[in-house]
């Protein structure tokens, strides 16, 4: 029997995503991934001062605010050939690593964790055994019998009230849950603790950026004045607070996140579905020296095709033949609907010709998504923590290879196990460990540089427009928590004449292309087991493993197809 199931919207993500899956014999045999909103922020920044663009495109997402601003100012700096001071690069790295660590912890516990953790099962747990389990995997202090009894009572009160709130509308008791009650209780307790912890690490962005979310940035450096003797800027007191928050983050990752991931993975390591496509892309990022020196990147760039770890191909973001966006199954207009456009030639012109809501199903033979279809040399590519680790592993990065090999050894799994939903989740946690340690290193380097007498955070040599070329273009890139992020800008007579952002979820959630190649979401669902069609927990587990951010990938119109937002350029 063949059934087409629809999950719309996919919850516990940023934005609006619809998944349709064809199920035959309790396995998914086909899938459709559709972004269901349009915004068009690229159009908003046209004819604006390029030095201001970061503040607009930062609003592409309410989660990834830092990384969009960073990619934008790097695009301008590339176009104008601006070099930034050492302190500015270190501060940017601190803010990037901070966002990664916060984002990965939030993703696991608050967006993805309940795909593995059964909350209601925690009510059956023995707090004594839960305490013994927690103590056996970590030195985290909140591990007493009384602590877990209190957490269990809190959850029981919520359940008995009938107002489940954040615990509502889930598939509790599903056969795909494998954790014993005590492990579920530990997971629920750490869910609640992570809620409190994540707001503390965000203070680092507030210190260097003035506020969070949407901290302040600056083309040519950072809007962070360093003066150890001034109470109104970043001084030693504030730097000490940054150090405190980094120390707290290291402890939380080492004693909560990593032990939980390994404990949970041990129960699920036979569930190695969700691998999807075989191609992985990373632009590379987090430069320890300068963005123009890729050998200094914490994450090396490159492409691995067909899971061949013996060969890595280089990526050139300025090559019009390497990265192109297609729209044969998207609701956009190109003069040639079969053509692929490099972002410098890209267009964002909405053309909705899909079904009028409400509708039962999309037609994958036509346009079915507000997401475009990016391809690298014609191939779909997965981006994100797993892709970064695959590329780094293939490049021979000793630190990342060591993390991966140790994790696989502990779980008694082969390298091929990485190509799965569980592997994708494991890579994100290992990346949090990798970056929280480097976060401490960036802080030490910044303090040492300041103590050596360098307090510069801004290079204003090319700040004034009269020093710019009449026409120029640039690309800014970064490795966002969810994957490879690129912003392409064209500047004409001091104003933005073209702007395109290709974001991680555009790569991962892309619809199929003209030749029928599926995007990573769609291909990852193939052969996924579905125990209950009315409760597709396994489908959600795989999609959530990518940490979808549809707010970034899709672009706001009325049901009639009219633009809601028009901005007057002053």
XYZ file of C-alpha atoms in Angstrom:
570
model
C 0.000 0.000 0.000
C 1.265 3.467 -0.939
C 0.459 6.477 1.228
C 1.444 10.128 0.911
C 1.839 11.740 4.313
C 2.110 15.476 4.882
C 3.783 17.261 7.803
C 3.026 20.985 7.581
C 4.433 22.847 9.316
C 7.497 21.068 10.587
C 7.801 22.427 14.117
C 10.818 23.005 16.352
C 12.606 24.832 13.536
C 13.090 28.455 12.476
C 10.575 29.329 9.727
C 7.997 27.385 7.729
C 8.707 24.002 6.145
C 6.360 21.442 4.586
C 7.411 17.844 3.990
C 5.432 15.402 1.880
C 6.606 11.796 1.905
C 5.498 8.729 -0.028
C 5.436 5.633 2.192
C 5.450 2.080 0.855
C 5.838 -0.922 3.111
C 6.712 1.227 6.143
C 9.575 2.920 4.242
C 9.779 6.349 2.622
C 10.290 5.941 -1.121
C 9.990 9.591 -2.196
C 9.879 12.991 -0.510
C 9.172 16.636 -1.277
C 10.628 19.537 0.718
C 8.841 22.888 0.385
C 9.633 26.264 1.918
C 6.290 28.020 2.286
C 7.024 31.741 2.753
C 8.664 34.442 0.636
C 10.416 37.569 1.921
C 12.879 39.006 -0.554
C 15.284 40.803 1.761
C 17.805 40.948 -1.080
C 15.473 43.414 -2.810
C 15.271 45.607 0.284
C 18.987 46.419 0.317
C 19.218 47.536 -3.317
C 20.259 51.210 -3.756
C 21.451 51.413 -0.166
C 24.834 52.326 1.234
C 26.828 49.052 1.348
C 28.161 49.986 4.785
C 24.579 49.721 6.129
C 23.561 46.462 4.480
C 24.663 44.216 7.332
C 21.948 45.723 9.573
C 19.235 44.710 7.091
C 20.427 41.258 6.066
C 21.130 40.437 9.701
C 17.317 40.324 9.993
C 17.141 37.455 7.517
C 17.018 35.285 10.622
C 16.226 35.764 14.296
C 18.703 33.042 15.251
C 21.688 33.503 12.939
C 21.908 37.278 13.298
C 25.661 37.410 13.877
C 26.721 35.227 10.995
C 24.624 37.035 8.358
C 26.053 40.370 9.458
C 29.547 38.901 9.301
C 29.090 37.501 5.788
C 27.662 40.848 4.647
C 30.492 43.014 5.937
C 32.996 40.553 4.520
C 31.335 40.916 1.120
C 31.778 44.695 1.283
C 35.334 44.357 2.539
C 36.116 41.972 -0.313
C 34.637 44.378 -2.873
C 36.571 47.349 -1.469
C 39.749 45.403 -0.547
C 39.610 46.348 3.133
C 41.849 44.565 5.641
C 40.737 44.418 9.256
C 42.867 44.690 12.437
C 43.925 41.620 14.372
C 41.667 42.482 17.305
C 38.662 42.757 15.003
C 39.325 39.296 13.579
C 39.677 37.842 17.070
C 36.443 39.471 18.258
C 34.623 38.196 15.176
C 35.967 34.705 15.900
C 34.885 34.909 19.532
C 31.379 35.931 18.481
C 31.246 33.228 15.803
C 32.384 30.463 18.144
C 29.964 31.744 20.784
C 27.073 31.530 18.355
C 28.065 28.007 17.329
C 28.233 26.720 20.896
C 24.978 28.363 21.954
C 23.220 27.296 18.761
C 24.358 23.671 18.918
C 23.320 23.281 22.561
C 19.936 24.893 21.888
C 19.453 22.732 18.821
C 20.077 19.459 20.578
C 18.116 20.036 23.752
C 15.298 22.299 22.583
C 14.785 21.543 18.889
C 16.057 18.016 18.291
C 16.326 16.335 21.681
C 12.721 15.274 21.944
C 13.158 13.223 18.775
C 15.319 10.972 20.954
C 14.005 11.671 24.492
C 10.506 10.560 25.575
C 9.304 13.103 28.141
C 6.391 11.076 29.480
C 8.603 8.029 29.927
C 10.627 10.112 32.399
C 7.646 9.929 34.784
C 8.299 6.192 35.154
C 11.963 6.650 36.057
C 13.503 5.754 39.377
C 15.314 8.936 40.551
C 17.879 6.773 42.371
C 18.802 4.986 39.156
C 18.675 8.236 37.192
C 21.184 9.701 39.638
C 23.426 6.653 39.295
C 23.267 6.900 35.501
C 24.103 10.609 35.499
C 27.026 10.134 37.875
C 28.381 7.282 35.768
C 28.762 9.449 32.662
C 29.689 12.871 34.093
C 30.877 14.937 37.039
C 28.075 17.466 36.523
C 27.034 18.538 40.051
C 23.270 18.482 39.478
C 23.030 14.711 39.633
C 21.590 13.841 43.032
C 18.555 11.665 43.658
C 16.725 14.650 45.114
C 17.461 16.772 42.057
C 15.981 14.233 39.658
C 13.016 13.698 41.982
C 12.310 17.448 41.830
C 12.536 17.475 38.021
C 10.219 14.478 37.806
C 7.707 16.169 40.122
C 7.841 19.325 38.007
C 7.083 17.392 34.817
C 4.360 15.392 36.585
C 2.667 18.605 37.700
C 2.666 19.880 34.111
C 1.251 16.628 32.756
C -1.450 16.321 35.418
C -2.566 19.891 34.770
C -3.495 18.896 31.224
C -1.623 21.919 29.915
C 1.446 20.336 28.412
C 2.694 23.563 26.867
C 6.107 22.885 25.314
C 5.543 19.149 25.808
C 2.294 19.052 23.806
C 1.665 17.563 20.339
C 4.483 15.051 20.443
C 4.599 11.328 19.818
C 5.321 10.187 23.378
C 5.346 6.416 23.706
C 6.317 5.886 20.060
C 8.085 2.597 19.343
C 11.054 4.469 17.805
C 12.017 5.815 21.243
C 14.733 3.594 22.706
C 15.947 5.251 25.918
C 15.100 3.718 29.302
C 13.012 5.931 31.633
C 16.043 6.995 33.685
C 17.923 8.250 30.618
C 14.791 10.126 29.563
C 14.625 11.793 32.979
C 18.265 12.869 32.730
C 17.565 14.284 29.258
C 14.532 16.244 30.436
C 16.499 17.668 33.368
C 19.256 18.845 31.061
C 16.688 20.316 28.674
C 15.550 22.586 31.496
C 19.111 23.437 32.533
C 20.092 24.298 28.974
C 17.242 26.823 28.861
C 18.907 28.753 31.659
C 22.491 28.257 30.453
C 21.980 29.468 26.864
C 21.013 33.006 27.905
C 24.260 33.357 29.821
C 26.640 32.641 26.944
C 24.717 35.163 24.801
C 26.100 37.898 27.070
C 29.363 37.627 25.122
C 27.579 39.017 22.057
C 26.134 41.811 24.170
C 29.559 42.791 25.473
C 31.205 43.011 22.057
C 28.144 43.947 20.005
C 26.169 46.154 22.385
C 23.049 43.955 22.359
C 21.687 40.529 21.517
C 20.067 39.560 19.238
C 21.204 41.727 16.327
C 24.524 42.959 17.766
C 26.366 45.810 16.053
C 29.018 45.371 13.374
C 31.231 47.573 11.263
C 32.711 47.364 7.785
C 36.468 47.551 8.349
C 36.503 45.917 11.758
C 34.275 45.808 14.816
C 32.251 48.454 16.646
C 33.968 47.492 19.880
C 36.161 50.094 21.550
C 38.849 48.543 23.755
C 40.143 50.562 26.705
C 41.114 48.910 29.957
C 40.702 52.198 31.874
C 37.335 53.359 30.541
C 34.074 52.332 32.189
C 31.971 53.014 29.077
C 33.623 50.603 26.625
C 35.026 47.061 26.608
C 37.377 47.108 29.580
C 39.007 44.476 31.768
C 35.898 44.000 33.874
C 33.870 43.122 30.777
C 36.646 40.914 29.428
C 36.686 39.044 32.740
C 32.944 38.470 32.349
C 33.576 37.073 28.861
C 36.129 34.700 30.378
C 33.604 33.570 32.986
C 30.987 32.804 30.347
C 33.519 30.883 28.244
C 34.543 28.825 31.273
C 30.882 28.065 32.015
C 30.346 27.028 28.406
C 33.307 24.647 28.461
C 31.978 22.968 31.592
C 28.449 22.653 30.181
C 29.622 21.181 26.898
C 32.103 18.801 28.571
C 29.887 17.675 31.439
C 26.369 17.847 29.974
C 26.168 17.931 26.170
C 28.935 15.491 25.246
C 28.091 12.837 27.887
C 24.402 13.037 26.936
C 25.154 12.658 23.228
C 27.278 9.559 23.778
C 24.787 8.033 26.208
C 21.880 8.584 23.811
C 23.849 7.494 20.745
C 24.635 4.216 22.478
C 20.935 3.340 22.471
C 20.300 4.477 18.884
C 23.415 3.354 17.024
C 21.483 0.705 15.110
C 19.267 3.431 13.590
C 21.628 4.595 10.855
C 19.101 5.850 8.338
C 18.910 9.415 7.010
C 22.282 9.625 5.274
C 20.851 11.172 2.129
C 23.096 12.354 -0.690
C 26.767 11.593 -0.959
C 28.184 15.083 -1.627
C 29.456 17.482 1.040
C 30.396 21.156 0.766
C 32.169 23.557 3.115
C 33.338 27.048 2.191
C 35.753 27.003 5.114
C 35.826 29.533 7.881
C 36.852 30.977 11.231
C 40.227 32.395 10.156
C 42.835 32.413 12.882
C 44.815 34.959 10.823
C 42.741 36.532 8.038
C 39.799 35.595 5.823
C 42.132 35.775 2.800
C 44.354 33.054 4.251
C 42.427 29.764 4.040
C 45.307 27.799 5.523
C 44.502 29.556 8.808
C 40.864 28.421 8.899
C 39.616 26.262 11.764
C 37.321 24.675 9.185
C 39.000 23.883 5.867
C 36.959 24.406 2.729
C 36.310 21.969 -0.045
C 33.980 19.484 -1.690
C 33.811 15.736 -1.119
C 31.922 13.892 -3.847
C 30.383 10.442 -3.520
C 31.791 10.139 0.018
C 35.274 9.690 -1.411
C 37.474 10.799 1.470
C 40.627 10.350 -0.584
C 39.904 13.400 -2.748
C 38.810 16.939 -1.872
C 38.062 19.514 -4.550
C 38.584 23.229 -4.052
C 35.725 25.738 -4.003
C 35.849 29.104 -5.790
C 32.883 31.277 -4.840
C 33.654 33.715 -7.660
C 33.654 31.101 -10.404
C 30.328 31.431 -12.299
C 30.438 27.757 -13.236
C 30.863 26.400 -9.723
C 27.924 27.801 -7.758
C 24.641 28.404 -9.529
C 21.022 28.686 -8.419
C 18.225 27.102 -10.444
C 14.450 27.614 -10.233
C 12.702 24.867 -12.266
C 10.773 23.745 -9.183
C 10.753 27.070 -7.309
C 8.272 29.948 -7.393
C 10.654 32.434 -9.019
C 11.048 33.908 -12.478
C 14.188 33.559 -14.594
C 14.280 34.686 -18.218
C 15.472 31.183 -19.006
C 13.736 28.889 -16.493
C 16.259 26.108 -17.128
C 19.330 28.278 -16.638
C 21.483 28.398 -13.563
C 22.635 31.801 -12.331
C 25.729 32.580 -10.308
C 24.744 34.833 -7.375
C 26.387 37.891 -8.940
C 23.897 37.451 -11.799
C 21.136 36.192 -9.516
C 17.551 37.444 -9.411
C 14.855 37.409 -6.738
C 11.607 37.809 -8.692
C 8.644 35.993 -7.166
C 6.346 34.073 -9.506
C 3.850 31.933 -7.598
C 2.037 29.426 -9.764
C 1.339 26.790 -7.134
C -1.980 25.569 -5.779
C -4.294 27.950 -3.943
C -4.537 27.096 -0.236
C -5.900 25.018 1.285
C -4.563 22.132 -0.778
C -3.846 18.486 -0.142
C -0.606 17.930 -2.012
C 2.041 19.700 -4.025
C 2.960 18.644 -7.539
C 6.691 17.959 -7.614
C 6.625 18.043 -11.409
C 5.995 21.792 -11.197
C 7.155 24.577 -8.882
C 6.617 23.609 -5.256
C 8.887 25.715 -3.030
C 9.965 29.269 -2.186
C 13.497 27.901 -1.925
C 15.784 28.014 -4.932
C 17.969 25.102 -6.014
C 21.691 25.810 -5.581
C 24.145 23.389 -7.103
C 27.939 23.050 -7.101
C 29.004 22.143 -10.612
C 25.515 20.766 -11.137
C 25.454 18.589 -8.019
C 23.307 18.853 -4.879
C 25.436 19.367 -1.781
C 24.847 18.835 1.929
C 26.235 21.588 4.143
C 26.480 21.882 7.919
C 28.408 20.262 10.779
C 28.517 16.836 9.135
C 29.748 18.330 5.850
C 32.396 20.383 7.675
C 33.616 17.294 9.518
C 33.641 15.177 6.348
C 35.681 17.808 4.493
C 38.018 18.376 7.453
C 38.448 14.614 7.929
C 39.299 14.221 4.254
C 41.673 17.215 4.426
C 43.507 15.526 7.285
C 42.649 18.060 10.011
C 44.250 16.279 12.971
C 42.062 17.787 15.680
C 38.744 17.071 13.967
C 39.899 13.653 12.788
C 40.867 12.856 16.368
C 37.435 13.869 17.664
C 35.693 11.756 15.035
C 37.882 8.687 15.440
C 37.574 8.789 19.236
C 33.783 9.125 19.044
C 33.448 6.230 16.617
C 35.751 4.118 18.777
C 33.684 4.840 21.896
C 30.495 3.900 20.066
C 32.109 0.977 18.200
C 30.912 2.347 14.854
C 32.593 2.587 11.430
C 33.251 5.875 9.625
C 30.291 5.104 7.367
C 28.001 5.573 10.391
C 28.586 9.318 10.088
C 26.426 9.325 6.973
C 23.177 9.117 8.905
C 20.744 11.077 11.032
C 22.629 9.972 14.137
C 25.978 10.849 12.552
C 24.734 14.326 11.676
C 23.640 14.846 15.292
C 26.927 13.507 16.633
C 28.937 15.818 14.345
C 27.077 18.870 15.660
C 27.877 17.955 19.261
C 31.539 17.254 18.498
C 31.696 20.603 16.729
C 30.446 22.311 19.889
C 33.325 20.684 21.764
C 35.831 21.676 19.056
C 34.738 25.303 19.101
C 34.224 25.859 22.812
C 37.892 24.968 23.313
C 38.998 27.306 20.507
C 36.740 29.991 21.967
C 38.943 29.985 25.039
C 42.017 30.260 22.789
C 40.647 33.264 20.883
C 39.947 35.005 24.173
C 43.501 34.401 25.388
C 44.907 35.738 22.109
C 42.756 38.862 22.333
C 43.816 39.636 25.904
C 47.467 39.012 25.047
C 47.262 41.353 22.049
C 45.663 44.085 24.129
C 48.293 43.698 26.840
C 50.955 44.044 24.138
C 49.611 47.531 23.462
C 47.294 46.933 20.478
C 43.758 48.241 20.997
C 42.815 48.858 17.347
C 39.521 47.342 16.164
C 38.784 49.393 13.018
C 40.542 50.198 9.753
C 39.050 53.374 8.309
C 41.417 53.863 5.375
C 38.686 53.150 2.802
C 35.655 54.197 4.797
C 34.738 57.187 2.614
C 32.909 56.412 -0.688
C 35.159 58.719 -2.719
C 37.925 56.176 -2.147
C 35.893 53.361 -3.723
C 35.930 52.171 -7.332
C 32.974 53.324 -9.425
C 31.933 49.708 -9.890
C 33.013 46.681 -7.900
C 31.741 43.407 -6.525
C 32.619 41.061 -3.714
C 31.654 37.930 -1.864
C 31.535 37.397 1.872
C 31.431 33.886 3.249
C 31.324 32.097 6.547
C 30.559 28.727 7.964
C 27.284 29.319 9.813
C 26.207 26.832 12.481
C 23.906 25.275 9.869
C 26.454 25.279 7.053
C 28.070 27.180 4.196
C 26.840 30.778 3.940
C 27.628 33.219 1.143
C 26.616 36.843 0.495
C 27.380 38.294 -2.959
C 27.266 42.083 -3.481
C 27.583 44.415 -6.479
C 28.305 48.106 -5.884
C 27.740 50.867 -8.445
C 28.528 54.524 -7.723
C 28.569 53.924 -3.967
C 25.220 52.091 -3.826
C 24.217 48.439 -3.802
C 23.196 47.452 -7.328
C 22.773 43.738 -6.665
C 22.686 41.437 -3.660
C 22.168 37.700 -3.240
C 22.470 35.438 -0.187
C 22.750 31.683 -0.574
C 22.236 30.267 2.885
C 22.775 26.797 4.391
C 19.136 25.748 4.334
C 18.892 26.808 0.681
C 21.446 24.105 -0.030
C 19.906 21.492 2.259
C 16.181 22.137 1.706
C 16.407 22.810 -2.023
C 13.818 21.250 -4.312
C 14.909 18.892 -7.052
C 16.594 20.265 -10.145
C 15.817 19.944 -13.849
C 17.480 16.540 -14.035
C 15.516 15.235 -11.054
C 18.329 15.302 -8.492
C 16.825 15.723 -5.037
C 18.076 18.160 -2.428
C 19.606 16.796 0.813
C 16.360 16.897 2.842
C 14.527 14.964 0.159
C 17.269 12.402 -0.428
C 17.928 11.924 3.308
C 14.366 10.707 3.825
C 14.614 7.932 1.258
C 14.414 4.494 2.885
C 13.661 6.024 6.291
C 11.516 3.606 8.331
C 8.064 4.805 9.374
C 6.549 2.697 12.151
C 3.323 4.768 12.230
C 2.152 6.952 9.367
C 0.074 9.076 11.753
C 3.147 9.675 13.919
C 6.166 10.061 11.580
C 8.731 10.496 14.351
C 11.535 9.069 12.232
C 10.872 11.649 9.507
C 11.041 14.493 12.013
C 14.213 13.077 13.542
C 16.001 13.166 10.196
C 14.790 16.620 9.151
C 15.572 18.083 12.579
C 19.103 16.660 12.377
C 19.845 19.348 9.753
C 18.596 22.089 12.145
C 16.402 23.721 9.450
C 16.331 27.519 9.281
C 13.641 28.324 6.727
C 13.594 31.964 7.812
C 16.999 32.229 6.176
C 16.250 30.105 3.127
C 12.868 31.450 2.054
C 12.228 34.911 1.107
C 6.661 37.799 2.583
C 3.815 38.127 0.307
C 0.051 38.109 0.662
C -2.027 35.076 -0.348
C -2.780 36.983 -3.551
C 0.920 37.150 -4.383
C 1.413 40.859 -3.606
C 4.486 42.089 -1.764
C 3.688 43.001 1.827
C 6.804 44.986 2.535
C 8.000 47.906 0.465
C 10.873 50.013 1.731
C 11.380 53.627 0.737
C 15.048 54.385 0.157
C 15.990 57.733 1.709
